Amino acid sequence: MSSKATSTNTSVAKGLTQWRKELLKVSLPALSDTGARLLKSLKKPDICLKDLELIIAEDPVLSFQIIAHASKRRNKPENDMLSLPHSLSLLGMDKLQPMLRKVKYIRFDPAKTAHRAFLQALNTSLHAATQAYMIAERKTPGTGESNYWISLRLSSVFWQLALASPKIYHAIEQRVQTGESRHHVEMTLMGCTTQQLTQAMLPDWYLSKFTQDNLHKLLDSKARILADIAQCAWKDGMAPEIPQNVGLFLQTPWSAAVLAHWLALNTAITWFGPKTERVECMIAAFLHQHLDDVIPFLHRNAVICSASHKLSGVWLPAIKLLHPPLEKRSLQIKEAPTQTKKAKHYQDLSSDTRRKAELQSARAQNTEPQKRVSPTSIAVTEKAQVKAATTPPNKDIAVQTALFKIYYLQTVRQKQVFSIHQMMDGASQVLHFDLGLTRCILFMKSRSHGSVKGVYAKGFTDNSPFAQMTLNADRRHLFGKLLTKQAALWAKPENRSRYLTELPAGFWPYLNEPAEFVLASIMLRGKVSGILYADNKGSNKALTESNYATFRALAQAISHGMGTLADRKEQEHLKKPPSA
């Protein structure tokens, strides 16, 4: 067995109890520059606590250790030590001087694995602490410093893990950076999660029972309540009503510290992922302020943290703001094919599978040159290929009409596409007569980032507003989610209301409240470039599963036609003679 496999198995076998014991054995170091200045100052006979405070405050890890030592010696266990001046005054010069001389002062080298792991963990925790301070001050002035130190306390688990096992820490962070779930990776490599470790170590931090109970409540929150909090984010012109259970949860002390802790962990991967957006919505609900104001506020805090804490060899939060979102959020597990496995309900029609069949037959003819094929068999083969090309997926449930087959044959196989309007006129006929979807709109990505522009509309009393409409399509809206990856959506009458709040502002009032509608992503050369909308307003046909399957097949045929248009424009551009 390899050493890598051995270490992984050993880490999994440790579990929560063993990892807690290992982390408690770790003694945290301080920066060597801070140590040199302190040892020099301690030699002065007239040194006072205020002079030492100015030096200690520049080293977050040393400040953290002093507050931890003061928490052990506090007189009243129901009170917490949540400020550096209070901790220094409680320790006094007689206890402080021996402690400062015993602390390990290390000059961290980013080239070393253990040092780089510790610096990265420290950078993430400093970002969390800065955000906690700013968020708490914005909510309730005067509570920023206490939330700063609580957030730093929550992040100290990562410092200790980086020192106790830098290889495990690096393995976790590398896999999380590729898009894997942190919870899954930590359970695989450690046998527990860092959040579970934090909860288990709350009694070892000499915090008051009040603080321990509230932190445990926040860290042990269920996914349902967190989703409800994110839904209460103020996104539109009117502030939403916050349910009673959500309001009570948001009033839990140290909420700012925990929310900032989650934000820093997610932004260490990317600022543009769905998990980061959910935490941003939760912070907006906590502050009860508009999301458009909260997001720039959090970005400014990241820049402040990056400017205040300059650590070499690590990714700073402000630098992460400049990186695009990850293309893949999780690793796909390849399943072994089995005979009993059910066939897929939906097949990608944008790829021409008949071309593979033709290549295979050509190879067969090359390998057997003496074998002759009769004209009758060739005709039968051509008929079979045309039938396969014009048959939509799930032929047992999908709508199959001559109109749809002709449209698919012309768009995909024969590539008879000359303009968007010509292509969409054919698609609107299929939508109307085959599926009862009387109205449709095609939106394409606009040149301005995060928006879509209407390029085609059919079936409305006045189509002109949609042909000139530009809608916000960032990830907070439904259109932005459909532009992230190829997907489709059916808003049925019973669940239509849940999607209305996610539609871009200014779109729904023009639709005259259809009972149900469908949306699908439009692809262009493998990238999502548009959105197809359709509804059955004024139709006597109810949308069925088979109609929805055909709508998705039609959207993929449109995607294929968009690719044909793009290829044709490129060819025309190459044939065009250069201007003199």
Coordinates of C-alpha atoms in Angstrom, one line a residue:
M1 CA 0.0 0.0 0.0
S2 CA 1.3 3.5 -0.9
S3 CA 2.1 6.0 1.8
K4 CA -0.6 8.4 0.4
A5 CA -3.2 5.7 0.8
T6 CA -2.0 4.9 4.3
S7 CA -2.2 8.5 5.4
T8 CA -5.7 8.9 4.0
N9 CA -6.9 5.7 5.7
T10 CA -5.3 6.8 9.0
S11 CA -6.9 10.2 8.8
V12 CA -10.4 8.7 8.2
A13 CA -9.9 6.4 11.1
K14 CA -9.2 9.3 13.5
G15 CA -12.6 10.8 13.5
L16 CA -13.9 13.6 15.7
T17 CA -12.5 12.5 19.0
Q18 CA -8.9 11.9 17.8
W19 CA -8.8 15.1 15.8
R20 CA -10.0 17.1 18.7
K21 CA -7.2 15.7 20.9
E22 CA -4.6 16.4 18.2
L23 CA -5.7 20.0 17.7
L24 CA -5.6 20.7 21.4
K25 CA -2.0 19.7 21.6
V26 CA -1.0 22.3 19.0
S27 CA 0.7 25.4 20.3
L28 CA 0.1 28.4 18.1
P29 CA 3.2 30.5 17.0
A30 CA 3.6 34.2 16.6
L31 CA 5.4 36.3 14.0
S32 CA 9.2 36.6 14.4
D33 CA 9.1 40.4 13.8
T34 CA 6.6 40.8 16.6
G35 CA 8.7 38.7 18.9
A36 CA 11.9 40.8 18.2
R37 CA 10.0 44.1 18.9
L38 CA 8.5 42.7 22.1
L39 CA 11.7 41.2 23.5
K40 CA 13.4 44.5 22.8
S41 CA 10.6 46.5 24.5
L42 CA 10.5 44.2 27.6
K43 CA 14.1 45.1 28.4
K44 CA 13.0 48.7 29.0
P45 CA 12.4 49.4 32.7
D46 CA 9.6 51.9 32.0
I47 CA 7.5 49.7 29.7
C48 CA 3.8 49.8 30.2
L49 CA 0.8 47.7 29.1
K50 CA -0.2 50.4 26.6
D51 CA 3.1 50.2 24.8
L52 CA 2.9 46.4 24.6
E53 CA -0.7 46.6 23.4
L54 CA 0.4 48.6 20.4
I55 CA 2.9 45.9 19.4
I56 CA 0.7 42.9 20.2
A57 CA -2.3 44.3 18.3
E58 CA -0.4 44.0 15.0
D59 CA -0.1 40.2 15.4
P60 CA -3.6 38.6 15.3
V61 CA -2.4 35.2 16.4
L62 CA -0.5 36.6 19.5
S63 CA -3.5 38.8 20.3
F64 CA -5.7 35.7 20.0
Q65 CA -3.5 33.7 22.4
I66 CA -3.5 36.5 25.0
I67 CA -7.3 36.7 25.0
A68 CA -7.4 32.9 25.3
H69 CA -5.0 33.0 28.4
A70 CA -7.1 35.7 29.9
S71 CA -10.3 33.7 29.4
K72 CA -8.8 30.9 31.6
R73 CA -8.0 33.3 34.4
R74 CA -11.2 35.4 34.3
N75 CA -13.0 35.8 37.7
K76 CA -16.6 35.5 36.4
P77 CA -17.2 32.5 34.1
E78 CA -20.5 34.1 32.8
N79 CA -18.5 36.9 31.2
D80 CA -16.4 36.6 28.0
M81 CA -13.0 38.2 27.3
L82 CA -13.7 39.8 23.9
S83 CA -11.2 42.7 23.8
L84 CA -7.4 42.9 23.9
P85 CA -7.1 45.8 26.4
H86 CA -9.4 44.0 28.8
S87 CA -7.3 40.8 28.5
L88 CA -4.0 42.7 29.1
S89 CA -5.3 44.5 32.2
L90 CA -6.6 41.2 33.6
L91 CA -3.2 39.4 33.1
G92 CA -1.1 42.3 34.3
M93 CA 2.6 42.9 33.6
D94 CA 3.7 40.1 36.1
K95 CA 1.8 37.4 34.2
L96 CA 2.2 38.9 30.8
Q97 CA 6.0 39.1 30.6
P98 CA 6.7 35.4 31.3
M99 CA 4.0 34.4 28.8
L100 CA 5.5 36.6 26.0
R101 CA 8.9 35.1 26.5
K102 CA 7.6 31.6 26.2
V103 CA 5.7 32.1 23.0
K104 CA 7.2 30.5 19.8
Y105 CA 8.1 33.3 17.3
I106 CA 8.6 31.9 13.8
R107 CA 9.6 33.5 10.5
F108 CA 7.1 32.0 8.1
D109 CA 8.4 30.9 4.7
P110 CA 5.7 30.4 2.0
A111 CA 8.0 27.9 0.3
K112 CA 7.4 25.4 3.1
T113 CA 4.2 23.4 3.0
A114 CA 3.4 23.7 6.7
H115 CA 4.0 27.5 6.7
R116 CA 2.0 28.1 3.6
A117 CA -0.9 26.1 4.9
F118 CA -0.9 28.1 8.1
L119 CA -0.6 31.5 6.3
Q120 CA -3.5 30.6 4.0
A121 CA -5.7 29.6 7.0
L122 CA -4.7 32.8 8.8
N123 CA -5.6 34.9 5.7
T124 CA -9.1 33.3 5.5
S125 CA -9.7 33.8 9.2
L126 CA -8.6 37.5 9.0
H127 CA -11.0 38.0 6.1
A128 CA -13.8 36.5 8.2
A129 CA -12.9 38.6 11.3
T130 CA -12.8 41.8 9.2
Q131 CA -16.2 41.1 7.6
A132 CA -17.6 40.2 11.1
Y133 CA -16.5 43.5 12.5
M134 CA -17.9 45.5 9.6
I135 CA -21.2 43.6 9.5
A136 CA -21.8 43.8 13.2
E137 CA -21.0 47.6 13.3
R138 CA -23.4 48.2 10.5
K139 CA -26.1 46.3 12.3
T140 CA -25.5 47.5 15.9
P141 CA -22.7 50.0 16.4
G142 CA -20.3 49.0 19.3
T143 CA -20.6 45.2 18.7
G144 CA -17.9 45.0 16.1
E145 CA -14.9 44.1 18.2
S146 CA -16.6 41.2 20.1
N147 CA -17.8 39.7 16.8
Y148 CA -14.2 40.1 15.4
W149 CA -12.7 37.9 18.1
I150 CA -15.5 35.3 18.0
S151 CA -15.1 35.0 14.3
L152 CA -11.3 34.6 14.8
R153 CA -12.0 31.9 17.4
L154 CA -14.2 30.0 14.9
S155 CA -11.4 30.1 12.3
S156 CA -8.7 29.0 14.8
V157 CA -9.6 25.3 14.0
F158 CA -8.0 25.8 10.5
W159 CA -4.8 27.2 12.0
Q160 CA -4.5 24.2 14.3
L161 CA -5.3 21.8 11.5
A162 CA -2.7 23.4 9.2
L163 CA 0.0 23.0 11.9
A164 CA -1.1 19.5 13.1
S165 CA -1.4 18.0 9.6
P166 CA -0.5 20.4 6.7
K167 CA -0.8 17.6 4.2
I168 CA -4.4 16.9 5.2
Y169 CA -5.1 20.6 5.2
H170 CA -3.7 21.1 1.7
A171 CA -5.4 18.0 0.4
I172 CA -8.8 19.3 1.6
E173 CA -8.2 22.8 0.1
Q174 CA -7.0 21.5 -3.2
R175 CA -10.1 19.3 -3.7
V176 CA -12.4 22.0 -2.5
Q177 CA -10.9 24.4 -5.1
T178 CA -11.7 21.9 -7.9
G179 CA -15.4 22.2 -6.9
E180 CA -16.0 19.3 -4.5
S181 CA -18.2 19.8 -1.5
R182 CA -16.1 20.8 1.6
H183 CA -18.4 18.6 3.8
H184 CA -17.8 15.5 1.6
V185 CA -14.0 16.1 1.4
E186 CA -13.6 16.6 5.1
M187 CA -15.6 13.5 5.9
T188 CA -13.6 11.5 3.5
L189 CA -10.1 12.6 4.7
M190 CA -10.8 13.3 8.4
G191 CA -13.8 11.3 9.3
C192 CA -15.5 14.5 10.6
T193 CA -16.0 18.1 9.4
T194 CA -14.3 21.3 10.7
Q195 CA -17.7 22.6 11.7
Q196 CA -18.2 19.5 13.9
L197 CA -14.7 20.1 15.3
T198 CA -15.5 23.7 16.1
Q199 CA -18.7 22.6 18.0
A200 CA -16.7 19.9 19.9
M201 CA -14.0 22.4 20.9
L202 CA -16.4 25.1 22.3
P203 CA -16.1 23.9 25.9
D204 CA -12.2 24.0 25.6
W205 CA -12.2 27.7 24.7
Y206 CA -13.3 28.9 28.2
L207 CA -16.2 30.8 26.7
S208 CA -19.3 31.5 28.8
K209 CA -22.2 29.1 28.6
F210 CA -24.3 31.8 27.0
T211 CA -21.8 32.2 24.1
Q212 CA -21.4 28.4 23.7
D213 CA -25.1 27.8 23.5
N214 CA -25.6 30.5 20.9
L215 CA -22.6 29.4 18.8
H216 CA -23.8 25.8 18.9
K217 CA -27.3 26.9 17.8
L218 CA -25.9 28.9 14.9
L219 CA -23.4 26.2 13.8
D220 CA -26.0 23.4 14.1
S221 CA -28.6 25.3 12.0
K222 CA -30.6 23.2 9.5
A223 CA -30.4 23.8 5.7
R224 CA -34.1 24.6 5.7
I225 CA -33.8 27.6 8.0
L226 CA -30.7 28.9 6.1
A227 CA -32.6 28.7 2.8
D228 CA -35.5 30.6 4.4
I229 CA -33.1 33.3 5.5
A230 CA -31.7 33.6 2.0
Q231 CA -35.2 33.9 0.6
C232 CA -35.8 36.9 2.8
A233 CA -33.1 39.0 1.1
W234 CA -34.3 42.3 -0.1
K235 CA -33.8 42.2 -3.9
D236 CA -36.6 44.3 -5.3
G237 CA -38.1 47.7 -4.6
M238 CA -40.0 46.6 -1.5
A239 CA -38.5 44.9 1.6
P240 CA -39.9 41.4 2.1
E241 CA -41.8 40.4 5.3
I242 CA -39.5 38.2 7.5
P243 CA -41.3 35.2 9.1
Q244 CA -41.2 35.0 12.8
N245 CA -38.9 32.0 13.0
V246 CA -36.4 33.6 10.7
G247 CA -36.5 36.8 12.6
L248 CA -35.9 35.1 15.9
F249 CA -33.0 33.1 14.4
L250 CA -31.3 36.2 13.0
Q251 CA -31.5 37.8 16.5
T252 CA -29.2 35.1 17.9
P253 CA -26.0 36.7 19.4
W254 CA -22.9 36.3 17.3
S255 CA -24.8 35.8 14.0
A256 CA -22.5 38.3 12.3
A257 CA -19.5 36.3 13.3
V258 CA -20.9 33.0 12.0
L259 CA -22.2 34.5 8.7
A260 CA -18.8 36.2 8.1
H261 CA -17.1 32.9 8.9
W262 CA -19.2 31.1 6.2
L263 CA -18.6 33.9 3.8
A264 CA -14.8 33.8 4.1
L265 CA -14.8 30.0 3.6
N266 CA -16.8 30.3 0.4
T267 CA -15.0 33.3 -1.0
A268 CA -11.7 31.6 -0.5
I269 CA -12.9 29.4 -3.4
T270 CA -14.8 31.9 -5.5
W271 CA -16.9 35.0 -5.0
F272 CA -19.3 34.0 -7.9
G273 CA -20.5 30.6 -6.8
P274 CA -24.0 29.7 -5.6
K275 CA -22.9 29.1 -2.0
T276 CA -21.3 32.5 -1.8
E277 CA -24.5 34.1 -3.2
R278 CA -26.6 32.3 -0.7
V279 CA -24.5 33.6 2.2
E280 CA -24.6 37.2 0.7
C281 CA -28.4 36.9 0.7
M282 CA -28.4 35.7 4.3
I283 CA -26.2 38.7 5.3
A284 CA -28.6 41.1 3.4
A285 CA -31.5 39.5 5.4
F286 CA -29.5 39.9 8.7
L287 CA -28.8 43.6 8.0
H288 CA -32.3 44.0 6.4
Q289 CA -30.8 46.1 3.7
H290 CA -31.0 45.9 -0.1
L291 CA -28.8 43.2 -1.7
D292 CA -27.5 45.7 -4.2
D293 CA -26.1 47.7 -1.3
V294 CA -24.8 44.8 0.7
I295 CA -22.7 43.1 -2.0
P296 CA -20.5 46.2 -2.7
F297 CA -20.2 46.7 1.0
L298 CA -18.8 43.1 1.4
H299 CA -16.5 43.7 -1.6
R300 CA -15.1 46.9 0.0
N301 CA -14.5 44.9 3.3
A302 CA -12.5 42.4 1.3
V303 CA -10.3 45.1 -0.2
I304 CA -9.8 46.6 3.3
C305 CA -8.7 43.2 4.7
S306 CA -6.3 42.7 1.8
A307 CA -4.7 46.1 2.3
S308 CA -4.5 45.8 6.1
H309 CA -3.1 42.2 6.3
K310 CA -0.4 41.7 3.7
L311 CA 0.7 38.1 3.8
S312 CA 3.1 36.7 1.3
G313 CA 2.4 33.5 -0.6
V314 CA -1.4 33.5 -0.1
W315 CA -4.5 34.4 -2.2
L316 CA -6.0 37.6 -0.9
P317 CA -9.8 38.2 -0.8
A318 CA -9.5 41.2 -3.2
I319 CA -7.5 39.1 -5.7
K320 CA -10.2 36.4 -5.6
L321 CA -12.7 39.1 -6.7
L322 CA -11.0 39.3 -10.0
H323 CA -11.3 35.5 -10.8
P324 CA -14.2 34.2 -12.8
P325 CA -16.6 31.6 -11.4
L326 CA -15.7 27.9 -11.5
E327 CA -17.1 26.0 -14.4
K328 CA -17.6 22.8 -12.4
R329 CA -18.9 22.8 -8.9
S330 CA -18.6 19.0 -8.1
L331 CA -16.8 16.0 -9.5
Q332 CA -19.0 13.7 -11.6
I333 CA -18.9 10.0 -10.6
K334 CA -18.9 7.7 -13.6
E335 CA -21.2 4.8 -13.1
A336 CA -20.6 1.4 -14.6
P337 CA -23.3 0.6 -17.3
T338 CA -25.7 -2.1 -16.4
Q339 CA -28.3 -3.9 -18.4
T340 CA -31.0 -3.2 -15.9
K341 CA -30.3 0.6 -15.9
K342 CA -33.2 2.6 -17.2
A343 CA -32.8 4.6 -20.4
K344 CA -32.4 8.3 -20.1
H345 CA -35.7 10.3 -20.3
Y346 CA -34.0 13.0 -22.3
Q347 CA -31.5 12.9 -25.1
D348 CA -29.3 15.8 -26.4
L349 CA -30.6 16.4 -29.9
S350 CA -28.0 19.1 -30.6
S351 CA -25.4 16.4 -31.4
D352 CA -25.9 14.7 -34.8
T353 CA -25.6 11.0 -33.9
R354 CA -26.2 9.9 -37.5
R355 CA -22.7 11.2 -38.5
K356 CA -21.2 8.5 -36.2
A357 CA -23.3 5.9 -37.9
E358 CA -22.1 7.0 -41.4
L359 CA -18.4 6.9 -40.2
Q360 CA -18.8 3.5 -38.9
S361 CA -20.4 2.2 -42.1
A362 CA -17.5 3.8 -44.1
R363 CA -15.0 2.1 -41.9
A364 CA -16.8 -1.2 -42.4
Q365 CA -16.6 -0.7 -46.2
N366 CA -12.9 0.1 -46.0
T367 CA -12.2 -3.0 -43.9
E368 CA -14.2 -5.1 -46.3
P369 CA -13.6 -3.7 -49.8
Q370 CA -14.8 -6.7 -51.7
K371 CA -18.3 -6.7 -50.0
R372 CA -21.0 -5.2 -52.3
V373 CA -24.1 -3.4 -51.0
S374 CA -27.2 -3.4 -53.1
P375 CA -29.0 -0.1 -53.9
T376 CA -32.1 -1.4 -52.1
S377 CA -30.2 -1.7 -48.8
I378 CA -28.8 1.8 -49.2
A379 CA -32.3 3.2 -49.6
V380 CA -33.5 1.3 -46.6
T381 CA -30.6 2.7 -44.6
E382 CA -31.2 6.3 -45.7
K383 CA -34.9 5.9 -44.6
A384 CA -33.9 4.6 -41.2
Q385 CA -31.4 7.4 -40.7
V386 CA -34.0 10.1 -41.6
K387 CA -36.6 8.5 -39.3
A388 CA -34.0 8.4 -36.4
A389 CA -33.1 12.0 -37.1
T390 CA -36.7 13.2 -37.0
T391 CA -37.8 11.2 -34.0
P392 CA -37.7 13.2 -30.7
P393 CA -36.5 11.6 -27.5
N394 CA -38.9 9.5 -25.4
K395 CA -41.1 8.6 -28.4
D396 CA -43.5 7.0 -25.9
I397 CA -44.3 10.3 -24.3
A398 CA -43.1 13.0 -26.6
V399 CA -45.4 14.7 -29.1
Q400 CA -44.6 13.5 -32.6
T401 CA -46.1 15.4 -35.4
A402 CA -45.1 16.0 -39.0
L403 CA -44.6 19.7 -38.3
F404 CA -42.0 19.0 -35.5
K405 CA -40.3 16.4 -37.6
I406 CA -40.0 18.7 -40.6
Y407 CA -38.6 21.5 -38.5
Y408 CA -36.1 19.3 -36.8
L409 CA -35.0 17.8 -40.1
Q410 CA -34.5 21.2 -41.8
T411 CA -32.7 22.7 -38.8
V412 CA -30.4 19.9 -37.7
R413 CA -29.9 17.6 -40.7
Q414 CA -30.4 19.8 -43.8
K415 CA -29.2 23.0 -42.0
Q416 CA -31.7 25.2 -43.9
V417 CA -31.2 28.1 -41.5
F418 CA -30.7 31.6 -43.0
S419 CA -31.7 34.0 -40.3
I420 CA -32.9 34.1 -36.7
H421 CA -36.4 35.3 -37.7
Q422 CA -36.7 32.6 -40.3
M423 CA -35.7 29.9 -37.8
M424 CA -37.9 31.3 -35.0
D425 CA -40.9 31.6 -37.3
G426 CA -40.7 27.8 -37.9
A427 CA -40.2 27.2 -34.1
S428 CA -43.2 29.4 -33.2
Q429 CA -45.4 27.3 -35.6
V430 CA -44.4 24.1 -33.8
L431 CA -44.9 25.7 -30.4
H432 CA -48.4 27.0 -31.3
F433 CA -49.9 24.2 -33.3
D434 CA -48.1 21.2 -31.7
L435 CA -47.9 22.2 -28.1
G436 CA -50.5 24.9 -27.6
L437 CA -47.8 27.4 -26.6
T438 CA -49.3 30.5 -28.2
R439 CA -46.6 33.0 -27.3
C440 CA -42.8 32.9 -27.3
I441 CA -39.8 35.2 -26.8
L442 CA -36.1 34.6 -27.7
F443 CA -33.6 36.4 -25.5
M444 CA -29.9 36.4 -26.3
K445 CA -26.9 37.6 -24.2
S446 CA -26.3 41.3 -24.4
R447 CA -22.9 42.9 -24.8
S448 CA -23.3 44.4 -21.4
H449 CA -22.4 41.8 -18.7
G450 CA -25.2 40.2 -16.8
S451 CA -28.1 41.1 -19.1
V452 CA -30.1 39.6 -22.0
K453 CA -31.9 41.4 -24.9
G454 CA -35.0 40.3 -26.7
V455 CA -34.4 39.5 -30.4
Y456 CA -37.7 37.8 -31.4
A457 CA -41.3 37.7 -30.0
K458 CA -44.4 36.1 -31.5
G459 CA -48.0 35.8 -30.4
F460 CA -48.4 39.0 -28.3
T461 CA -50.8 41.7 -29.2
D462 CA -47.8 44.1 -29.4
N463 CA -44.5 42.4 -29.9
S464 CA -42.4 45.6 -29.9
P465 CA -41.7 45.9 -26.2
F466 CA -40.0 42.5 -26.1
A467 CA -38.0 43.1 -29.2
Q468 CA -36.3 46.1 -27.5
M469 CA -36.3 44.8 -23.9
T470 CA -33.1 44.4 -22.0
L471 CA -33.4 42.5 -18.7
N472 CA -31.0 41.9 -15.8
A473 CA -29.7 38.4 -15.9
D474 CA -27.3 38.1 -13.0
R475 CA -27.2 34.9 -10.9
R476 CA -29.7 36.3 -8.4
H477 CA -32.5 36.0 -11.0
L478 CA -33.9 33.0 -12.8
F479 CA -32.5 34.1 -16.2
G480 CA -29.0 34.3 -14.7
K481 CA -29.3 30.7 -13.4
L482 CA -30.5 29.5 -16.9
L483 CA -27.4 31.2 -18.4
T484 CA -25.1 29.3 -16.1
K485 CA -25.6 25.9 -17.6
Q486 CA -27.9 24.2 -20.1
A487 CA -31.3 23.7 -18.3
A488 CA -35.0 24.0 -18.7
L489 CA -37.9 24.9 -16.4
W490 CA -41.6 24.3 -16.3
A491 CA -43.6 26.7 -14.1
K492 CA -46.9 24.9 -13.5
P493 CA -50.0 26.6 -12.1
E494 CA -49.5 25.0 -8.7
N495 CA -45.8 26.2 -8.3
R496 CA -45.8 29.2 -10.6
S497 CA -45.8 31.7 -7.6
R498 CA -42.4 30.5 -6.3
Y499 CA -40.7 31.5 -9.6
L500 CA -42.3 34.9 -10.0
T501 CA -40.0 36.6 -7.4
E502 CA -37.0 35.2 -9.3
L503 CA -37.9 36.7 -12.7
P504 CA -36.1 39.8 -13.7
A505 CA -37.7 43.1 -12.7
G506 CA -39.9 44.6 -15.4
F507 CA -40.6 41.3 -17.2
W508 CA -43.7 39.8 -15.5
P509 CA -46.0 42.9 -15.9
Y510 CA -45.8 42.6 -19.7
L511 CA -46.9 39.0 -19.8
N512 CA -50.5 39.5 -18.6
E513 CA -50.2 36.7 -16.0
P514 CA -50.1 33.4 -17.9
A515 CA -51.2 30.3 -16.0
E516 CA -48.0 28.5 -16.7
F517 CA -44.8 29.0 -18.7
V518 CA -41.7 27.2 -19.8
L519 CA -38.1 28.3 -20.2
A520 CA -35.0 26.7 -21.8
S521 CA -31.4 27.6 -22.3
I522 CA -30.2 28.1 -25.9
M523 CA -26.7 26.9 -26.7
L524 CA -24.2 28.4 -29.2
R525 CA -21.2 26.2 -29.8
G526 CA -21.3 24.5 -26.5
K527 CA -22.0 27.7 -24.4
V528 CA -25.2 29.0 -23.1
S529 CA -26.0 32.2 -25.1
G530 CA -29.8 32.7 -24.8
I531 CA -33.1 31.8 -23.2
L532 CA -36.3 30.7 -24.9
Y533 CA -39.6 31.6 -23.2
A534 CA -43.1 30.3 -24.1
D535 CA -46.5 30.2 -22.5
N536 CA -50.1 29.0 -23.4
K537 CA -51.9 32.3 -22.7
G538 CA -55.3 32.2 -24.6
S539 CA -54.9 28.5 -25.5
N540 CA -57.4 25.8 -24.6
K541 CA -54.5 23.2 -24.4
A542 CA -53.0 22.3 -21.0
L543 CA -49.2 21.6 -21.0
T544 CA -48.3 18.0 -20.4
E545 CA -45.2 16.1 -19.8
S546 CA -45.0 15.1 -23.5
N547 CA -45.4 18.7 -24.5
Y548 CA -42.6 19.7 -22.2
A549 CA -40.3 17.0 -23.6
T550 CA -40.9 18.3 -27.1
F551 CA -40.3 21.9 -26.0
R552 CA -36.9 20.9 -24.7
A553 CA -36.2 19.0 -28.0
L554 CA -37.2 22.1 -29.9
A555 CA -34.9 24.3 -27.8
Q556 CA -32.0 22.0 -28.7
A557 CA -32.9 22.2 -32.4
I558 CA -32.8 26.0 -32.2
S559 CA -29.4 25.7 -30.6
H560 CA -28.3 23.6 -33.5
G561 CA -29.6 26.2 -35.9
M562 CA -27.8 29.0 -34.0
G563 CA -24.6 27.1 -34.6
T564 CA -25.4 26.8 -38.3
L565 CA -25.9 30.6 -38.5
A566 CA -22.6 31.3 -36.7
D567 CA -20.7 29.0 -39.1
R568 CA -22.4 30.6 -42.1
K569 CA -21.4 34.1 -41.0
E570 CA -17.8 33.0 -40.4
Q571 CA -17.6 31.6 -43.9
E572 CA -19.1 34.8 -45.4
H573 CA -16.6 36.8 -43.5
L574 CA -13.7 34.7 -44.8
K575 CA -14.9 35.0 -48.4
K576 CA -15.3 38.7 -48.2
P577 CA -12.4 40.5 -49.9
P578 CA -10.3 42.7 -47.7
S579 CA -11.0 46.4 -48.0
A580 CA -8.5 48.5 -49.8

